[in-house]
């Protein structure tokens, strides 16, 4: 399998959401490895029902059809690692991961990941790996294209682009090519390991990827707040477990495994 090559590449200039297009293809029986690319989304998706804002022709917006034999939380790990490694390769910039899967440069968000799962007509698990990267332009372009964001200046202050950070325009084609390579080699390694190990077992490749992901987490060791809807938890982000859950040491001394939430 080579992600996004030949008939495995679907390009549509404008879509509502690449994840939605990819999911529909998967449910219709599309082969694993199909990559949907676009220049602009009219209804881009972010985590927890948020929207993903983009400026036409400036960003990398991709969704990949996968059928993993391993748990989806490992997709979060390989996807965020792939983005961090690609930024280092293409831009020579160090990026970090904000638990669980936002990619930051200097504390500002440059990429986000959304994984959606379902089952195809045969009942097989399908995972859509959506990745959005702010590549070119400046964050102020977002407000120009999306006037509603002018009422949310805090969001603009928390974002950046690769062009801003590197000081030059970045080739989206080169970035996508490298990104898909970075995803594929870890994905195939996990698939092969999953064939050989029993359910829920963690082989050496799984442990290595978890450790690589853990080492890139900027969240660990910091006092944080975790917002889960109307609920707010606070404490020190001590570590992550084998399933990628954040281990939060509350001020009362209790260790809480966090499976979802916004880190502040």
Short mmCIF file of C-alpha atoms in Angstrom, two decimals:
data_model
loop_
_atom_site.label_atom_id
_atom_site.label_comp_id
_atom_site.label_asym_id
_atom_site.label_seq_id
_atom_site.Cartn_x
_atom_site.Cartn_y
_atom_site.Cartn_z
CA UNK A 1 0.00 0.00 0.00
CA UNK A 2 1.22 3.47 -0.88
CA UNK A 3 -0.98 6.22 0.49
CA UNK A 4 -2.41 8.68 -2.01
CA UNK A 5 -0.82 7.35 -5.21
CA UNK A 6 -2.58 6.65 -8.49
CA UNK A 7 -6.24 5.78 -8.00
CA UNK A 8 -5.73 6.19 -4.26
CA UNK A 9 -5.71 9.99 -4.63
CA UNK A 10 -8.98 11.93 -4.77
CA UNK A 11 -8.70 15.69 -5.28
CA UNK A 12 -11.76 17.93 -5.10
CA UNK A 13 -11.13 21.71 -5.24
CA UNK A 14 -13.84 22.54 -2.66
CA UNK A 15 -15.71 20.19 -0.33
CA UNK A 16 -17.81 20.45 2.78
CA UNK A 17 -15.41 18.19 4.69
CA UNK A 18 -12.68 15.84 3.50
CA UNK A 19 -13.52 13.52 6.39
CA UNK A 20 -17.13 13.29 5.22
CA UNK A 21 -16.08 12.54 1.64
CA UNK A 22 -13.57 9.91 2.80
CA UNK A 23 -16.12 8.27 5.12
CA UNK A 24 -18.66 7.99 2.30
CA UNK A 25 -16.03 6.41 0.06
CA UNK A 26 -15.09 3.94 2.80
CA UNK A 27 -18.69 2.91 3.42
CA UNK A 28 -19.06 2.27 -0.31
CA UNK A 29 -16.13 -0.15 -0.14
CA UNK A 30 -13.24 2.11 -1.08
CA UNK A 31 -9.79 0.55 -0.77
CA UNK A 32 -7.57 1.29 2.18
CA UNK A 33 -5.04 4.02 1.47
CA UNK A 34 -7.31 6.40 -0.41
CA UNK A 35 -6.43 10.03 0.39
CA UNK A 36 -8.89 12.88 -0.12
CA UNK A 37 -7.34 16.31 -0.67
CA UNK A 38 -8.93 19.71 -1.13
CA UNK A 39 -8.00 23.37 -1.39
CA UNK A 40 -10.90 24.51 0.75
CA UNK A 41 -13.55 23.15 3.13
CA UNK A 42 -16.89 24.84 3.66
CA UNK A 43 -17.72 22.82 6.77
CA UNK A 44 -14.39 21.60 8.10
CA UNK A 45 -14.52 19.55 11.28
CA UNK A 46 -12.49 19.97 14.43
CA UNK A 47 -12.46 17.95 17.64
CA UNK A 48 -15.58 17.81 19.82
CA UNK A 49 -17.85 19.26 17.15
CA UNK A 50 -15.84 22.40 16.52
CA UNK A 51 -15.26 23.80 13.04
CA UNK A 52 -11.92 23.89 11.30
CA UNK A 53 -11.26 27.24 9.63
CA UNK A 54 -9.08 27.40 6.53
CA UNK A 55 -8.12 29.85 3.80
CA UNK A 56 -8.52 28.48 0.27
CA UNK A 57 -5.28 27.32 -1.32
CA UNK A 58 -3.01 27.90 1.68
CA UNK A 59 -3.36 24.82 3.87
CA UNK A 60 -2.96 21.06 3.80
CA UNK A 61 -6.39 19.50 4.21
CA UNK A 62 -6.39 15.71 3.94
CA UNK A 63 -8.36 12.66 4.99
CA UNK A 64 -7.10 9.10 4.61
CA UNK A 65 -9.15 5.90 4.55
CA UNK A 66 -7.61 3.25 6.81
CA UNK A 67 -8.69 -0.12 8.18
CA UNK A 68 -6.49 -0.55 11.25
CA UNK A 69 -6.14 -3.84 13.06
CA UNK A 70 -4.96 -1.92 16.12
CA UNK A 71 -6.85 0.50 18.43
CA UNK A 72 -7.67 3.97 17.03
CA UNK A 73 -5.76 5.72 19.85
CA UNK A 74 -2.56 4.48 18.19
CA UNK A 75 -3.63 6.32 15.03
CA UNK A 76 -3.62 9.51 17.11
CA UNK A 77 -0.01 8.80 18.04
CA UNK A 78 1.30 8.01 14.57
CA UNK A 79 -0.58 10.92 12.97
CA UNK A 80 0.69 13.57 15.38
CA UNK A 81 4.22 12.15 15.19
CA UNK A 82 3.99 12.25 11.39
CA UNK A 83 3.08 15.95 11.45
CA UNK A 84 5.89 16.80 13.90
CA UNK A 85 8.46 14.86 11.85
CA UNK A 86 7.29 16.40 8.57
CA UNK A 87 7.57 19.92 9.98
CA UNK A 88 11.14 19.12 11.08
CA UNK A 89 12.01 17.61 7.68
CA UNK A 90 10.46 20.32 5.49
CA UNK A 91 10.87 23.44 7.62
CA UNK A 92 13.68 22.54 10.02
CA UNK A 93 11.43 23.64 12.88
CA UNK A 94 10.80 21.86 16.17
CA UNK A 95 7.12 21.27 16.88
CA UNK A 96 5.51 19.61 19.89
CA UNK A 97 2.27 17.80 20.63
CA UNK A 98 -0.37 19.16 22.98
CA UNK A 99 -2.22 16.15 24.37
CA UNK A 100 -3.73 14.37 22.68
CA UNK A 101 -3.15 15.49 19.08
CA UNK A 102 -2.77 19.23 18.50
CA UNK A 103 0.59 20.17 17.00
CA UNK A 104 2.17 23.38 18.32
CA UNK A 105 5.09 25.60 17.43
CA UNK A 106 6.14 27.89 20.24
CA UNK A 107 2.88 27.23 22.03
CA UNK A 108 0.73 28.13 19.02
CA UNK A 109 -1.38 25.63 17.12
CA UNK A 110 -0.25 24.82 13.59
CA UNK A 111 -2.10 21.56 12.97
CA UNK A 112 -4.99 19.49 14.21
CA UNK A 113 -6.05 15.88 13.80
CA UNK A 114 -9.54 14.37 13.75
CA UNK A 115 -10.09 10.61 13.63
CA UNK A 116 -13.58 9.30 12.94
CA UNK A 117 -14.49 5.62 12.97
CA UNK A 118 -17.31 3.57 11.52
CA UNK A 119 -17.88 0.21 9.81
CA UNK A 120 -18.24 -0.58 6.13
CA UNK A 121 -20.90 -2.80 4.52
CA UNK A 122 -18.95 -5.92 5.55
CA UNK A 123 -18.78 -4.84 9.18
CA UNK A 124 -15.06 -4.08 9.10
CA UNK A 125 -13.70 -1.18 11.16
CA UNK A 126 -12.95 1.92 9.10
CA UNK A 127 -10.96 4.88 10.41
CA UNK A 128 -10.79 8.23 8.65
CA UNK A 129 -7.62 10.10 9.53
CA UNK A 130 -8.19 13.81 9.00
CA UNK A 131 -5.25 16.21 9.22
CA UNK A 132 -5.34 19.98 8.79
CA UNK A 133 -2.12 22.00 8.71
CA UNK A 134 -1.81 25.80 8.55
CA UNK A 135 0.90 25.97 5.90
CA UNK A 136 1.06 29.36 4.19
CA UNK A 137 -0.27 32.84 4.81
CA UNK A 138 -0.76 34.53 8.14
CA UNK A 139 -3.34 33.95 10.82
CA UNK A 140 -4.85 37.36 10.08
CA UNK A 141 -5.91 35.90 6.72
CA UNK A 142 -8.28 33.62 8.64
CA UNK A 143 -10.13 36.62 10.07
CA UNK A 144 -10.31 38.21 6.61
CA UNK A 145 -11.83 35.06 5.12
CA UNK A 146 -13.96 34.29 8.18
CA UNK A 147 -15.27 37.63 9.60
CA UNK A 148 -16.91 35.82 12.52
CA UNK A 149 -13.44 35.10 13.90
CA UNK A 150 -12.87 38.80 14.43
CA UNK A 151 -15.10 38.45 17.47
CA UNK A 152 -12.85 35.65 18.77
CA UNK A 153 -9.41 37.29 18.90
CA UNK A 154 -8.21 34.76 21.46
CA UNK A 155 -8.40 31.99 18.88
CA UNK A 156 -6.27 33.95 16.43
CA UNK A 157 -3.58 34.55 19.03
CA UNK A 158 -3.31 30.81 19.66
CA UNK A 159 -2.66 29.84 16.02
CA UNK A 160 0.25 30.16 13.59
CA UNK A 161 1.36 28.96 10.15
CA UNK A 162 4.48 27.27 8.81
CA UNK A 163 5.21 30.29 6.62
CA UNK A 164 5.19 32.60 9.63
CA UNK A 165 7.43 30.31 11.65
CA UNK A 166 9.90 29.48 8.86
CA UNK A 167 9.97 32.88 7.19
CA UNK A 168 9.24 31.51 3.71
CA UNK A 169 6.45 29.97 1.64
CA UNK A 170 6.26 26.20 2.09
CA UNK A 171 5.43 23.80 -0.73
CA UNK A 172 2.18 22.08 0.12
CA UNK A 173 2.96 19.31 -2.37
CA UNK A 174 6.26 18.52 -0.68
CA UNK A 175 4.64 18.65 2.73
CA UNK A 176 1.82 16.27 1.76
CA UNK A 177 4.24 13.81 0.14
CA UNK A 178 6.44 13.67 3.21
CA UNK A 179 3.47 13.56 5.58
CA UNK A 180 1.94 10.53 3.86
CA UNK A 181 5.29 8.75 3.94
CA UNK A 182 5.64 9.42 7.66
CA UNK A 183 2.15 8.08 8.32
CA UNK A 184 2.55 5.01 6.15
CA UNK A 185 5.75 3.55 7.51
CA UNK A 186 4.49 3.59 11.11
CA UNK A 187 1.01 2.44 10.10
CA UNK A 188 2.27 -0.58 8.20
CA UNK A 189 4.60 -1.49 11.06
CA UNK A 190 1.67 -1.48 13.50
CA UNK A 191 -0.50 -3.47 11.09
CA UNK A 192 2.18 -6.15 10.80
CA UNK A 193 2.61 -6.27 14.56
CA UNK A 194 -1.16 -6.55 15.08
CA UNK A 195 -1.20 -9.62 12.83
CA UNK A 196 1.28 -11.35 15.13
CA UNK A 197 0.12 -10.32 18.60
CA UNK A 198 -2.95 -11.18 20.63
CA UNK A 199 -5.73 -8.68 21.23
CA UNK A 200 -4.80 -5.72 23.44
CA UNK A 201 -1.16 -6.82 23.59
CA UNK A 202 1.53 -4.19 23.19
CA UNK A 203 4.44 -5.35 21.07
CA UNK A 204 7.81 -3.59 20.70
CA UNK A 205 6.62 -1.37 17.85
CA UNK A 206 3.56 -0.22 19.80
CA UNK A 207 5.73 0.56 22.82
CA UNK A 208 8.28 2.43 20.70
CA UNK A 209 5.63 4.60 19.03
CA UNK A 210 4.00 5.35 22.37
CA UNK A 211 7.35 6.41 23.80
CA UNK A 212 8.15 8.59 20.77
CA UNK A 213 4.74 10.25 21.10
CA UNK A 214 5.16 10.68 24.84
CA UNK A 215 8.53 12.35 24.36
CA UNK A 216 6.96 14.96 22.09
CA UNK A 217 4.16 15.90 24.50
CA UNK A 218 4.52 19.47 25.72
CA UNK A 219 1.71 18.89 28.23
CA UNK A 220 3.57 16.60 30.62
CA UNK A 221 5.00 18.02 33.83
CA UNK A 222 2.80 21.10 33.70
CA UNK A 223 -0.07 22.27 35.84
CA UNK A 224 -3.11 22.18 33.59
CA UNK A 225 -6.86 22.49 33.53
CA UNK A 226 -8.92 19.94 31.63
CA UNK A 227 -12.32 21.10 30.45
CA UNK A 228 -14.84 18.35 29.78
CA UNK A 229 -18.01 20.16 28.80
CA UNK A 230 -19.14 22.04 31.91
CA UNK A 231 -16.73 20.06 34.12
CA UNK A 232 -13.29 21.46 34.92
CA UNK A 233 -10.46 19.37 36.36
CA UNK A 234 -7.08 20.71 37.41
CA UNK A 235 -3.77 19.28 38.49
CA UNK A 236 -0.37 18.23 37.20
CA UNK A 237 -0.16 16.28 33.94
CA UNK A 238 2.15 13.53 35.19
CA UNK A 239 2.26 11.00 32.38
CA UNK A 240 0.28 9.00 29.83
CA UNK A 241 -0.61 5.32 30.05
CA UNK A 242 -0.35 2.62 27.37
CA UNK A 243 -3.70 3.69 25.91
CA UNK A 244 -2.60 7.29 25.55
CA UNK A 245 -4.79 8.54 28.38
CA UNK A 246 -3.47 11.54 30.29
CA UNK A 247 -2.68 10.81 33.94
CA UNK A 248 -3.65 13.89 35.92
CA UNK A 249 -2.53 14.24 39.55
CA UNK A 250 -5.22 16.36 41.16
CA UNK A 251 -4.47 18.82 43.93
CA UNK A 252 -5.99 16.33 46.38
CA UNK A 253 -3.42 13.74 45.32
CA UNK A 254 -5.80 11.57 43.31
CA UNK A 255 -4.55 10.22 39.96
CA UNK A 256 -7.19 10.59 37.26
CA UNK A 257 -7.01 8.99 33.81
CA UNK A 258 -8.26 11.55 31.29
CA UNK A 259 -9.68 10.10 28.08
CA UNK A 260 -10.93 13.34 26.52
CA UNK A 261 -11.08 17.07 27.11
CA UNK A 262 -9.52 20.43 26.29
CA UNK A 263 -6.22 21.22 27.96
CA UNK A 264 -5.75 24.77 29.20
#
